[in-house]
PDB file of C-alpha atoms and ligand atoms in Angstrom:
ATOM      1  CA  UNK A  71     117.912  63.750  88.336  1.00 58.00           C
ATOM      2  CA  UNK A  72     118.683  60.963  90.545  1.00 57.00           C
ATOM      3  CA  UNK A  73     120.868  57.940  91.249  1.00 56.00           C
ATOM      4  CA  UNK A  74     118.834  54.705  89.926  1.00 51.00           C
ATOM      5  CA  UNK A  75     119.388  51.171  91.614  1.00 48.00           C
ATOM      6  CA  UNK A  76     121.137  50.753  88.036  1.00 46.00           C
ATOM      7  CA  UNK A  77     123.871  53.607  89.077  1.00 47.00           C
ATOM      8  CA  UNK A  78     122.727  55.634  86.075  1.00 56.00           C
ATOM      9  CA  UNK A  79     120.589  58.732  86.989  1.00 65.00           C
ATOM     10  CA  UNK A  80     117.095  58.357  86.384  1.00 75.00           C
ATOM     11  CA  UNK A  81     114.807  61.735  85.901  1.00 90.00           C
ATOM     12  CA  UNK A  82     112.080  62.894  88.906  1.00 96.00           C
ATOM     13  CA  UNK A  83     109.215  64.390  88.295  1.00 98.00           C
ATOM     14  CA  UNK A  84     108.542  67.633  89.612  1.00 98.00           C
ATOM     15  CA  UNK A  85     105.112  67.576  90.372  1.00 98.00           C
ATOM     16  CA  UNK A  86     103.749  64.599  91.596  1.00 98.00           C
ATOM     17  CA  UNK A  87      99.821  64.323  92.377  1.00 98.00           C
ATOM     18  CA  UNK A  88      98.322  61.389  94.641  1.00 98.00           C
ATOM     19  CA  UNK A  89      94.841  59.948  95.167  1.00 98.00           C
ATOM     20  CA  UNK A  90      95.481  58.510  98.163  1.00 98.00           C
ATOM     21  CA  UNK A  91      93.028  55.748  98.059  1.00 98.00           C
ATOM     22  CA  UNK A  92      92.424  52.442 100.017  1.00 98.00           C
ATOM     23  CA  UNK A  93      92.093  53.645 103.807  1.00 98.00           C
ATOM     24  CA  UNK A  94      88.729  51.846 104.528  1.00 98.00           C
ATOM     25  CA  UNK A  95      89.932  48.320 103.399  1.00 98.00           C
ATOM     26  CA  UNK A  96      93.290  48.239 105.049  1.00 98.00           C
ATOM     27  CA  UNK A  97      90.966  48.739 107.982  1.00 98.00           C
ATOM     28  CA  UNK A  98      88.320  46.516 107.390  1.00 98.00           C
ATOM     29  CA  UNK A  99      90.861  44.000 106.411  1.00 98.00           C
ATOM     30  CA  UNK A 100      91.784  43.648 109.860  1.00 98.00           C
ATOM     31  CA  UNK A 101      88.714  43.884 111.087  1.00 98.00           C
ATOM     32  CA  UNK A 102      89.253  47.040 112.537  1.00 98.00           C
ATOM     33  CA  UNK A 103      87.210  50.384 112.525  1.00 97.00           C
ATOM     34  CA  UNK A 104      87.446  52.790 109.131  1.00 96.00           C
ATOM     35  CA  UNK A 105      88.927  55.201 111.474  1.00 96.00           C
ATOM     36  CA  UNK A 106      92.138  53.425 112.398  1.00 98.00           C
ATOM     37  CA  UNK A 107      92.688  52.880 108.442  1.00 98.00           C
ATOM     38  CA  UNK A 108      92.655  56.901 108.133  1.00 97.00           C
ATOM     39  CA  UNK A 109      94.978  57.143 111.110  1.00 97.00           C
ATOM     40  CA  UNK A 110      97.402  54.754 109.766  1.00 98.00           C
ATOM     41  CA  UNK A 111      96.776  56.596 106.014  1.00 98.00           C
ATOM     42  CA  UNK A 112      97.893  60.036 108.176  1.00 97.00           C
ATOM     43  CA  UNK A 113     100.955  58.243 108.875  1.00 97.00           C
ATOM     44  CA  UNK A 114     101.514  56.779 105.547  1.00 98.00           C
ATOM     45  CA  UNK A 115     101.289  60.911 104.528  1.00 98.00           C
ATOM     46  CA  UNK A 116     103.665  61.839 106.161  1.00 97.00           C
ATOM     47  CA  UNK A 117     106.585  59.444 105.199  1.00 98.00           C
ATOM     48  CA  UNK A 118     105.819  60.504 101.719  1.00 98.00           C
ATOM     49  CA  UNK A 119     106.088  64.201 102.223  1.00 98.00           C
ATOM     50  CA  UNK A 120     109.291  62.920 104.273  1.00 98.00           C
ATOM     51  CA  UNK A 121     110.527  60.792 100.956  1.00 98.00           C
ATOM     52  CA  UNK A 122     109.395  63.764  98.549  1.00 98.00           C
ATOM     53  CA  UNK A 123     111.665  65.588 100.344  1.00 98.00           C
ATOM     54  CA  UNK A 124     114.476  63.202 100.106  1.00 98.00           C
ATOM     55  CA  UNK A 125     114.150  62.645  96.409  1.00 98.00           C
ATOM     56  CA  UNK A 126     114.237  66.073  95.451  1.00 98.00           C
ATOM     57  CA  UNK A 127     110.482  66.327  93.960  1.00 98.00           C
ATOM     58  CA  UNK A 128     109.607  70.057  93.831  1.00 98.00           C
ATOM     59  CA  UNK A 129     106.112  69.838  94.491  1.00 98.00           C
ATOM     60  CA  UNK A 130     103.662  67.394  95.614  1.00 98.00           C
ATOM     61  CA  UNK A 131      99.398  67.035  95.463  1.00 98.00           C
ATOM     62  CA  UNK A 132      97.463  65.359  97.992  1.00 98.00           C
ATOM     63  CA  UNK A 133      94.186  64.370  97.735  1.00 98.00           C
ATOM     64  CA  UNK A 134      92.749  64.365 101.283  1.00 98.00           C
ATOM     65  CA  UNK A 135      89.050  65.215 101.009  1.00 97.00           C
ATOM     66  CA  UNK A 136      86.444  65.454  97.807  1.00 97.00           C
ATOM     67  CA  UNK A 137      83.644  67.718  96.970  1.00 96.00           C
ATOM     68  CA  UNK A 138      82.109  64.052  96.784  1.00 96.00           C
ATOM     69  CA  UNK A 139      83.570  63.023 100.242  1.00 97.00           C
ATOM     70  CA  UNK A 140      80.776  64.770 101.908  1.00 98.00           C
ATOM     71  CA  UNK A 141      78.414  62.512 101.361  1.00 97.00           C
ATOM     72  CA  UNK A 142      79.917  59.911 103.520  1.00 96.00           C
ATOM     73  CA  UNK A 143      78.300  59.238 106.768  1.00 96.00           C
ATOM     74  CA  UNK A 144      79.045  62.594 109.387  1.00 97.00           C
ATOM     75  CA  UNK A 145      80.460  60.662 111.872  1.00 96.00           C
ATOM     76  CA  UNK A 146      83.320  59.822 109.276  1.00 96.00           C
ATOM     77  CA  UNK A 147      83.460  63.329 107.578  1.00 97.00           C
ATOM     78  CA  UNK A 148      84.348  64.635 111.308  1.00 97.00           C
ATOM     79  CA  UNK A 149      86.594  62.169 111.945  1.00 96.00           C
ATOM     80  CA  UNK A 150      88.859  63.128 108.572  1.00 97.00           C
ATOM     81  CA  UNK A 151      88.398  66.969 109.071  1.00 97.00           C
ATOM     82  CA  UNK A 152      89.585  65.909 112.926  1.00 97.00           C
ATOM     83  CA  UNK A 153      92.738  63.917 111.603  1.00 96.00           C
ATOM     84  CA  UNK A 154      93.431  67.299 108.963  1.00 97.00           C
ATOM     85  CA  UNK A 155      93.076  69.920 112.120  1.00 97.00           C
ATOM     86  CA  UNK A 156      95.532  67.651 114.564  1.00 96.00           C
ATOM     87  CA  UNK A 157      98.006  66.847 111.487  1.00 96.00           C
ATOM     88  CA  UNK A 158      98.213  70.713 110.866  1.00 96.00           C
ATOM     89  CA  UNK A 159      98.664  70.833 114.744  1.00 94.00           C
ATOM     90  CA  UNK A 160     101.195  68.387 115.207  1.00 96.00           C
ATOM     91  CA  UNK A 161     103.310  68.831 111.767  1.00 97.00           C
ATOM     92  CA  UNK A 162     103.134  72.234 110.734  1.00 97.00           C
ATOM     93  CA  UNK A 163     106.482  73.556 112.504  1.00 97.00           C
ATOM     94  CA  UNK A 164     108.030  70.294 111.238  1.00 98.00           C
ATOM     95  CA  UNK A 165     107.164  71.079 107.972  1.00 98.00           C
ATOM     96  CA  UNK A 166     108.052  74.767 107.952  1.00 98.00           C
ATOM     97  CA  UNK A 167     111.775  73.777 109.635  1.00 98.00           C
ATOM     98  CA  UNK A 168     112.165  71.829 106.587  1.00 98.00           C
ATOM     99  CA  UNK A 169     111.473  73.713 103.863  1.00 98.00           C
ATOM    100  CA  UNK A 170     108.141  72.661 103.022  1.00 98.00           C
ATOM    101  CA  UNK A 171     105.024  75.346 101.584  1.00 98.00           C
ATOM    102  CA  UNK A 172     101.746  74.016 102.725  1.00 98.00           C
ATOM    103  CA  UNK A 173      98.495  75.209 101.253  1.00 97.00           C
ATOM    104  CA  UNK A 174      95.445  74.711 100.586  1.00 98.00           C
ATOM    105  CA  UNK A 175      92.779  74.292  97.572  1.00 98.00           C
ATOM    106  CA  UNK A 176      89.091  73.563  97.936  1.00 98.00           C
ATOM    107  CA  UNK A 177      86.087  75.100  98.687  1.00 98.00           C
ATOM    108  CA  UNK A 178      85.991  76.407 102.056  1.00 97.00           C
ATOM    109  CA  UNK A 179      82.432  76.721 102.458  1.00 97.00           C
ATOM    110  CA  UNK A 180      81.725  74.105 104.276  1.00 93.00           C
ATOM    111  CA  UNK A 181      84.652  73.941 106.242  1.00 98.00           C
ATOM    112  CA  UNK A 182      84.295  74.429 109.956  1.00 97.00           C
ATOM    113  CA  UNK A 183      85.744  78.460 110.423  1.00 98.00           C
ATOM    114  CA  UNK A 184      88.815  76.973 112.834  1.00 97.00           C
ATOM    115  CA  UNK A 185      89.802  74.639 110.399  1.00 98.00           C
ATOM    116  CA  UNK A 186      89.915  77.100 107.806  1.00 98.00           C
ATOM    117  CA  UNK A 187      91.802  79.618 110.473  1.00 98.00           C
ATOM    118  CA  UNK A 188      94.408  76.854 111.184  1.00 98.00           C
ATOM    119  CA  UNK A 189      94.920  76.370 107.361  1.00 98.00           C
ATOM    120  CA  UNK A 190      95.424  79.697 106.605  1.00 98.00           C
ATOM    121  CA  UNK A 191      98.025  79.983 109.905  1.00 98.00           C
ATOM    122  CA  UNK A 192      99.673  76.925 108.243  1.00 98.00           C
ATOM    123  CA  UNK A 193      99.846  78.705 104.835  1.00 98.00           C
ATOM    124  CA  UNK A 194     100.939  81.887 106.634  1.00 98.00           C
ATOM    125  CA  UNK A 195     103.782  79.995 108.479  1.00 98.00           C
ATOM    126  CA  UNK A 196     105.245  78.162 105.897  1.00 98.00           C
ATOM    127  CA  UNK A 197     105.425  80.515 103.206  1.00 98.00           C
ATOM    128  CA  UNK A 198     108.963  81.013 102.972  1.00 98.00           C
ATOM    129  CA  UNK A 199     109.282  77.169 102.349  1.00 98.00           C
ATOM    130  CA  UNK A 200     111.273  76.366  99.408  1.00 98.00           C
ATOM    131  CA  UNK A 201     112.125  72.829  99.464  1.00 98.00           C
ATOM    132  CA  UNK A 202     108.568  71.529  98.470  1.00 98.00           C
ATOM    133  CA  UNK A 203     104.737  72.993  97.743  1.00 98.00           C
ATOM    134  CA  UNK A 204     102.993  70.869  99.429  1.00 98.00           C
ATOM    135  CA  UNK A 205      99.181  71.735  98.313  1.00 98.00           C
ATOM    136  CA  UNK A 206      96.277  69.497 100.346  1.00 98.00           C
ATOM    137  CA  UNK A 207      93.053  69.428  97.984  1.00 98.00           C
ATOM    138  CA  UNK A 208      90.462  70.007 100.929  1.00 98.00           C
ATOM    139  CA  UNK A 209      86.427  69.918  99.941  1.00 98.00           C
ATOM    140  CA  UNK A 210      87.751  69.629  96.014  1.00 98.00           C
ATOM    141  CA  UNK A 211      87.000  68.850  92.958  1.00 98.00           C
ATOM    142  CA  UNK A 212      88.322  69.470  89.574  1.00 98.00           C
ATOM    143  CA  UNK A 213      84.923  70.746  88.352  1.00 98.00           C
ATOM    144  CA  UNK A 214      84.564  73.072  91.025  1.00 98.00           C
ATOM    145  CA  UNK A 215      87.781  74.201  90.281  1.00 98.00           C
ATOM    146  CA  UNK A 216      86.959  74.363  86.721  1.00 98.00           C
ATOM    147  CA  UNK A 217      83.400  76.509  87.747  1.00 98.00           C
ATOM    148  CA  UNK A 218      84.992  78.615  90.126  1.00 98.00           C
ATOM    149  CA  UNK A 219      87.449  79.666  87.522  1.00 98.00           C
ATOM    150  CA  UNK A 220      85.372  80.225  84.905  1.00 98.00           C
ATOM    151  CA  UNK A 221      83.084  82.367  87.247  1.00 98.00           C
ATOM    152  CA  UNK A 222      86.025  84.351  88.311  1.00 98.00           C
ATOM    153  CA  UNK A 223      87.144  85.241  84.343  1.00 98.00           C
ATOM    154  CA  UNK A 224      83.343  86.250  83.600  1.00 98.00           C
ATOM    155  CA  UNK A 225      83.295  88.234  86.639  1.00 97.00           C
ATOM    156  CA  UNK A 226      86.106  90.168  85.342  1.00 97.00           C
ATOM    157  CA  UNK A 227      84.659  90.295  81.891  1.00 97.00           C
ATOM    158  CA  UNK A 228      81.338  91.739  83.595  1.00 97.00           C
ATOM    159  CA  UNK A 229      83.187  94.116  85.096  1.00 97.00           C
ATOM    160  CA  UNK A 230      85.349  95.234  81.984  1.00 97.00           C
ATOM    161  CA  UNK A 231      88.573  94.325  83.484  1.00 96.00           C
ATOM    162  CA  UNK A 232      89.660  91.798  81.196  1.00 95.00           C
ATOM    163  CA  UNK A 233      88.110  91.246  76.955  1.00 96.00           C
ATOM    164  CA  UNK A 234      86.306  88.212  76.379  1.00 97.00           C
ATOM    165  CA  UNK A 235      88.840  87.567  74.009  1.00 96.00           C
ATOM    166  CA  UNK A 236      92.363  87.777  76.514  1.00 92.00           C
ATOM    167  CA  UNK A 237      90.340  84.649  78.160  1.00 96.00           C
ATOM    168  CA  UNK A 238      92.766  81.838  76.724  1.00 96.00           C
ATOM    169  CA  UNK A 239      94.639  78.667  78.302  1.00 97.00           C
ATOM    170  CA  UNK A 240      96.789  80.926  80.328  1.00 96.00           C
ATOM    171  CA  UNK A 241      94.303  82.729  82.108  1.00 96.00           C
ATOM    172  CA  UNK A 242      92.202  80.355  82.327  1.00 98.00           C
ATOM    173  CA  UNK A 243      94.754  77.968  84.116  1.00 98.00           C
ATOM    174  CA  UNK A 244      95.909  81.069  86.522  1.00 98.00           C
ATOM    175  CA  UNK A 245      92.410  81.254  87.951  1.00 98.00           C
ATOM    176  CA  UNK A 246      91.954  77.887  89.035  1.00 98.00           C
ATOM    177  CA  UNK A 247      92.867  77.415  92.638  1.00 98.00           C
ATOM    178  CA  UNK A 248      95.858  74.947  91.635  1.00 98.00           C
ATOM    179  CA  UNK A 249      97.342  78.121  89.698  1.00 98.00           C
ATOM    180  CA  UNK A 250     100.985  78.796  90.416  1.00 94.00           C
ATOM    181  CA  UNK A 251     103.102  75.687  90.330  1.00 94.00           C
ATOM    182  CA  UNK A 252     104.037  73.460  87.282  1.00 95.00           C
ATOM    183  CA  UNK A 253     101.205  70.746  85.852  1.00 96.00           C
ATOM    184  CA  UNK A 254     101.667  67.353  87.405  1.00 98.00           C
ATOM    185  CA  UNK A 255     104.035  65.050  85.917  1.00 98.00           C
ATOM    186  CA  UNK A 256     103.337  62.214  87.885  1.00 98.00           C
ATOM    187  CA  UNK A 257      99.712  61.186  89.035  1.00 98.00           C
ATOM    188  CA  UNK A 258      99.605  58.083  91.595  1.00 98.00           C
ATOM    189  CA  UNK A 259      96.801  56.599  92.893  1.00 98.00           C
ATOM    190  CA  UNK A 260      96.319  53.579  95.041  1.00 98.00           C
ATOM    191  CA  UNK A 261      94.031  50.898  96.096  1.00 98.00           C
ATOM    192  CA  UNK A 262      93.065  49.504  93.160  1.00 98.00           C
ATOM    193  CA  UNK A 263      90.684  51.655  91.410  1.00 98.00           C
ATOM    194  CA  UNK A 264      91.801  53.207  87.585  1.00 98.00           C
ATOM    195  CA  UNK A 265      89.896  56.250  87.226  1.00 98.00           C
ATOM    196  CA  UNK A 266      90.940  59.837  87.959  1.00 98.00           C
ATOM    197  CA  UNK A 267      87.728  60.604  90.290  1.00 97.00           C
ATOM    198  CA  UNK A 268      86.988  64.149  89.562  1.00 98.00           C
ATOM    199  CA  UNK A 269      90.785  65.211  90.755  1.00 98.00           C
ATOM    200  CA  UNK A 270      92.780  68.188  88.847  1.00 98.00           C
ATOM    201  CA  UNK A 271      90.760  67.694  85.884  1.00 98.00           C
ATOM    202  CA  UNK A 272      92.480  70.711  84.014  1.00 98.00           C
ATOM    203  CA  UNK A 273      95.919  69.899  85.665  1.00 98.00           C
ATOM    204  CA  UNK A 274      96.010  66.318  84.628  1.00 98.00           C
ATOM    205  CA  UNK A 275      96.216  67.070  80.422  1.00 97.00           C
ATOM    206  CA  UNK A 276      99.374  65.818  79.679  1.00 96.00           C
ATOM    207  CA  UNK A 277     100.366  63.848  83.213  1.00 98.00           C
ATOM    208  CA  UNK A 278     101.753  60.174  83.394  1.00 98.00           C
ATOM    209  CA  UNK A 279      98.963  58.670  85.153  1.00 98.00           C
ATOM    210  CA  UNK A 280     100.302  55.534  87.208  1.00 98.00           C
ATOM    211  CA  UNK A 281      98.398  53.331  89.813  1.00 98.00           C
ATOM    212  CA  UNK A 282      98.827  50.752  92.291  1.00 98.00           C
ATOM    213  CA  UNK A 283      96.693  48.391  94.118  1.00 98.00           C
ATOM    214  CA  UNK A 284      98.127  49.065  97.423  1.00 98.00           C
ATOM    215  CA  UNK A 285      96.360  50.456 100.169  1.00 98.00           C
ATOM    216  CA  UNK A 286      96.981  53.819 101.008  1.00 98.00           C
ATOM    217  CA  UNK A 287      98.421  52.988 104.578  1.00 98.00           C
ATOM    218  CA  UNK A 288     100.776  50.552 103.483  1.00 98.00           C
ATOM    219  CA  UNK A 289     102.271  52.996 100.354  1.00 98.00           C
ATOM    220  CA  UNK A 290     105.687  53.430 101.292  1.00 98.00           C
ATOM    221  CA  UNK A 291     109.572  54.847 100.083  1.00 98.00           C
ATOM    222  CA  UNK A 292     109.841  51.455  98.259  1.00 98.00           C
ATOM    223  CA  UNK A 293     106.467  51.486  96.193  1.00 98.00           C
ATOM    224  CA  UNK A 294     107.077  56.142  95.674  1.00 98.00           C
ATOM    225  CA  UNK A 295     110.046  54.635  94.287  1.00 98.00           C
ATOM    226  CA  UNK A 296     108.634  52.175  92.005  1.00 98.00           C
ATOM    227  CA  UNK A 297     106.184  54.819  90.743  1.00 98.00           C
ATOM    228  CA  UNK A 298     109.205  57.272  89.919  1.00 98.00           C
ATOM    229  CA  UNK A 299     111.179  54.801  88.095  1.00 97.00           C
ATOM    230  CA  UNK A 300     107.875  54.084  85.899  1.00 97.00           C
ATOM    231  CA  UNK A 301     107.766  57.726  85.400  1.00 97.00           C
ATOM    232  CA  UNK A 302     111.282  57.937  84.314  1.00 95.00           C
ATOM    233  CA  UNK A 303     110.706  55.281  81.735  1.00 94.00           C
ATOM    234  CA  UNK A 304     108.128  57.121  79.670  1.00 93.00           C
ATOM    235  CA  UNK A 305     108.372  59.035  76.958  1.00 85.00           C
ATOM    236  CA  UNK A 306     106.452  62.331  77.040  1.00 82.00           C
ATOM    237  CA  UNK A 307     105.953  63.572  73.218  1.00 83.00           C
ATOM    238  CA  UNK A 308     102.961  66.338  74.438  1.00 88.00           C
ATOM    239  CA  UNK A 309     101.370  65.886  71.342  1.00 88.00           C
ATOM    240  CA  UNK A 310     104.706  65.793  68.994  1.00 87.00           C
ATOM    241  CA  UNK A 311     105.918  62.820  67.531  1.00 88.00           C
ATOM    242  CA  UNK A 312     108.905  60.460  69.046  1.00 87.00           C
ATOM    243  CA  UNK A 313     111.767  62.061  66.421  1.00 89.00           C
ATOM    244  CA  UNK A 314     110.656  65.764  67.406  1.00 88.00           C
ATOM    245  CA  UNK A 315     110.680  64.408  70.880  1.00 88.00           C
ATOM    246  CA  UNK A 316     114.609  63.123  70.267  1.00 76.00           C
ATOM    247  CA  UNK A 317     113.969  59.408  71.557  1.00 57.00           C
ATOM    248  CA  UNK A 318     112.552  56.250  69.732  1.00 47.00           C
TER     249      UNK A 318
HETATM  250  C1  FPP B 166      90.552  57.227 100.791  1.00 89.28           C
HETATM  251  O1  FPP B 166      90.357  56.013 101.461  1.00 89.28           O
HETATM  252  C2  FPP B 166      91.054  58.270 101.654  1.00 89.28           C
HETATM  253  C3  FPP B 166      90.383  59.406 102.028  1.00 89.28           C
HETATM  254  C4  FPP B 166      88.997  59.727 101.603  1.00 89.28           C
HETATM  255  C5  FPP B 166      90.968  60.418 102.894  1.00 89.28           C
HETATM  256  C6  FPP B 166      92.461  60.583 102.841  1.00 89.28           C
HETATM  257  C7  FPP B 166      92.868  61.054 104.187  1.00 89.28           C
HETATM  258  C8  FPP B 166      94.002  60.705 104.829  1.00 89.28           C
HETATM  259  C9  FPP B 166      95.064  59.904 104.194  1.00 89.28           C
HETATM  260  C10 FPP B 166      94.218  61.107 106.239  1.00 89.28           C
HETATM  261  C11 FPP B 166      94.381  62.541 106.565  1.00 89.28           C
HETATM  262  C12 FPP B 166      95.060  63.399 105.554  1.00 89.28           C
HETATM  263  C13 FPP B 166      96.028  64.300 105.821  1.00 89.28           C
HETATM  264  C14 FPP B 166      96.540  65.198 104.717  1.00 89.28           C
HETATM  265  C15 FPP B 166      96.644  64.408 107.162  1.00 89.28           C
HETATM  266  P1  FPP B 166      88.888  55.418 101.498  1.00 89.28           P
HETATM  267  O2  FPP B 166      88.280  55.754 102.805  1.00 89.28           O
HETATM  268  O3  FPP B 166      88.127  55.844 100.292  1.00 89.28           O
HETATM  269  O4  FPP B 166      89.221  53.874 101.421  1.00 89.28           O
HETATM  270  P2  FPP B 166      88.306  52.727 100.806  1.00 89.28           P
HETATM  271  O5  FPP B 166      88.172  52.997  99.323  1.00 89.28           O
HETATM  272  O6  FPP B 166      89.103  51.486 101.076  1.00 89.28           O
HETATM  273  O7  FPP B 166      87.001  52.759 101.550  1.00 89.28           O
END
């Protein structure tokens, strides 16, 4: 909980999940290159890891590079994996002074070997972090995530570790590479679009999906704000109806 602009307290979610979308317009709208939009979308990153913190949110998503994303021209894909190797550079003892986990979820394959080194130093570092999770979705997709799961559980079937029939939910949600934190509460997206774009696909079930058209670089404490007062507004039945829920 936290104090509204009413005075009352207002409830935070504890998960919250962004699609950080809109970049390449804020730069094109001022007629610069695509690059300075991801540079000034790097910035707009870290204020809201900085205003997580603040408000208390236990653990926050980022969406900073898609299974899809590598389709975009190379000289781009370099320049994003670039931004991702100098922000774990720059930030990382920031982050770990401060109580923030960093990790990772993706599929590395692709990833240039230092990159992957430097995010598994970052993981190492900040491990103790207790403040906030902060997990970057690197070269990911939800239905990779979903595949690489399910390939894990009949792996173990194949193997006789585990029955066909102890695959359920549970397991099933404890092999994906999003496995030990809470489901999202809160999924954001900006810039405009309304679709969920192949993000957290199992996650996402039963998560209050809220977007904005703002740009990405321009998202700010004011507009995180506006999205957790939404949030706090909504009534989450998970299936039950509004009496069994307690609120009309
Ligand atoms: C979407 O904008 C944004 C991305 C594909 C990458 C997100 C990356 C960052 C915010 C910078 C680096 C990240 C970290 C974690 C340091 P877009 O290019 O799709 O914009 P457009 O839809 O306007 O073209």
């Amino acid at each position: 909980m936290v104090a509204s602009d009413q005075g009352g307290m207002q409830a935070v979610p504890r998960h919250v999940a962004v699609i950080m979308d809109g970049n390449g317009r804020w730069a094109e709208r001022r007629a610069l290159p695509r690059a300075a939009g991801h540079r000034a979308g790097a910035r707009a990153v870290r204020a809201t890891i900085e205003h997580a913190l603040r408000r208390g949110i236990a653990a926050l998503t980022l969406f900073a590079f898609s299974s899809e994303n590598w389709q975009r021209p190379a000289e781009e894909v370099g320049l994003l994996m670039q931004l991702l190797l100098e922000a774990l550079d720059r930030e990382v003892a920031e982050l770990g002074a401060n109580g923030v986990r960093l990790h990772f979820a993706g599929d590395r394959s692709r990833l240039a070997p230092l990159l992957v080194e430097r995010m598994d130093e970052a993981a190492r570092r900040t491990a103790g972090g207790r403040q906030l999770d902060l997990l970057v979705a690197v070269a990911y997709g939800g239905r990779w995530d979903i595949v690489q799961a399910a390939r894990t559980l009949a792996a173990a079937v194949a193997a006789g570790r585990i029955d066909p029939a102890g695959v359920d939910e549970t397991t099933f949600a404890a092999s994906l590479a999003t496995a030990g934190r809470p489901e999202p509460d809160l999924f954001i997206r900006t810039g405009g679009e309304r679709r969920i774009s192949n993000f957290l696909l199992w996650d996402l079930a039963y998560t209050e999906l809220w977007f904005s058209d703002t740009l990405w670089p321009d998202f700010d404490e004011r507009i995180f704000d506006a999205a957790i007062s939404d949030f706090a507004s909504r009534q989450r039945r998970f299936g039950r109806t509004a009496a069994q829920v307690g609120r009309s």
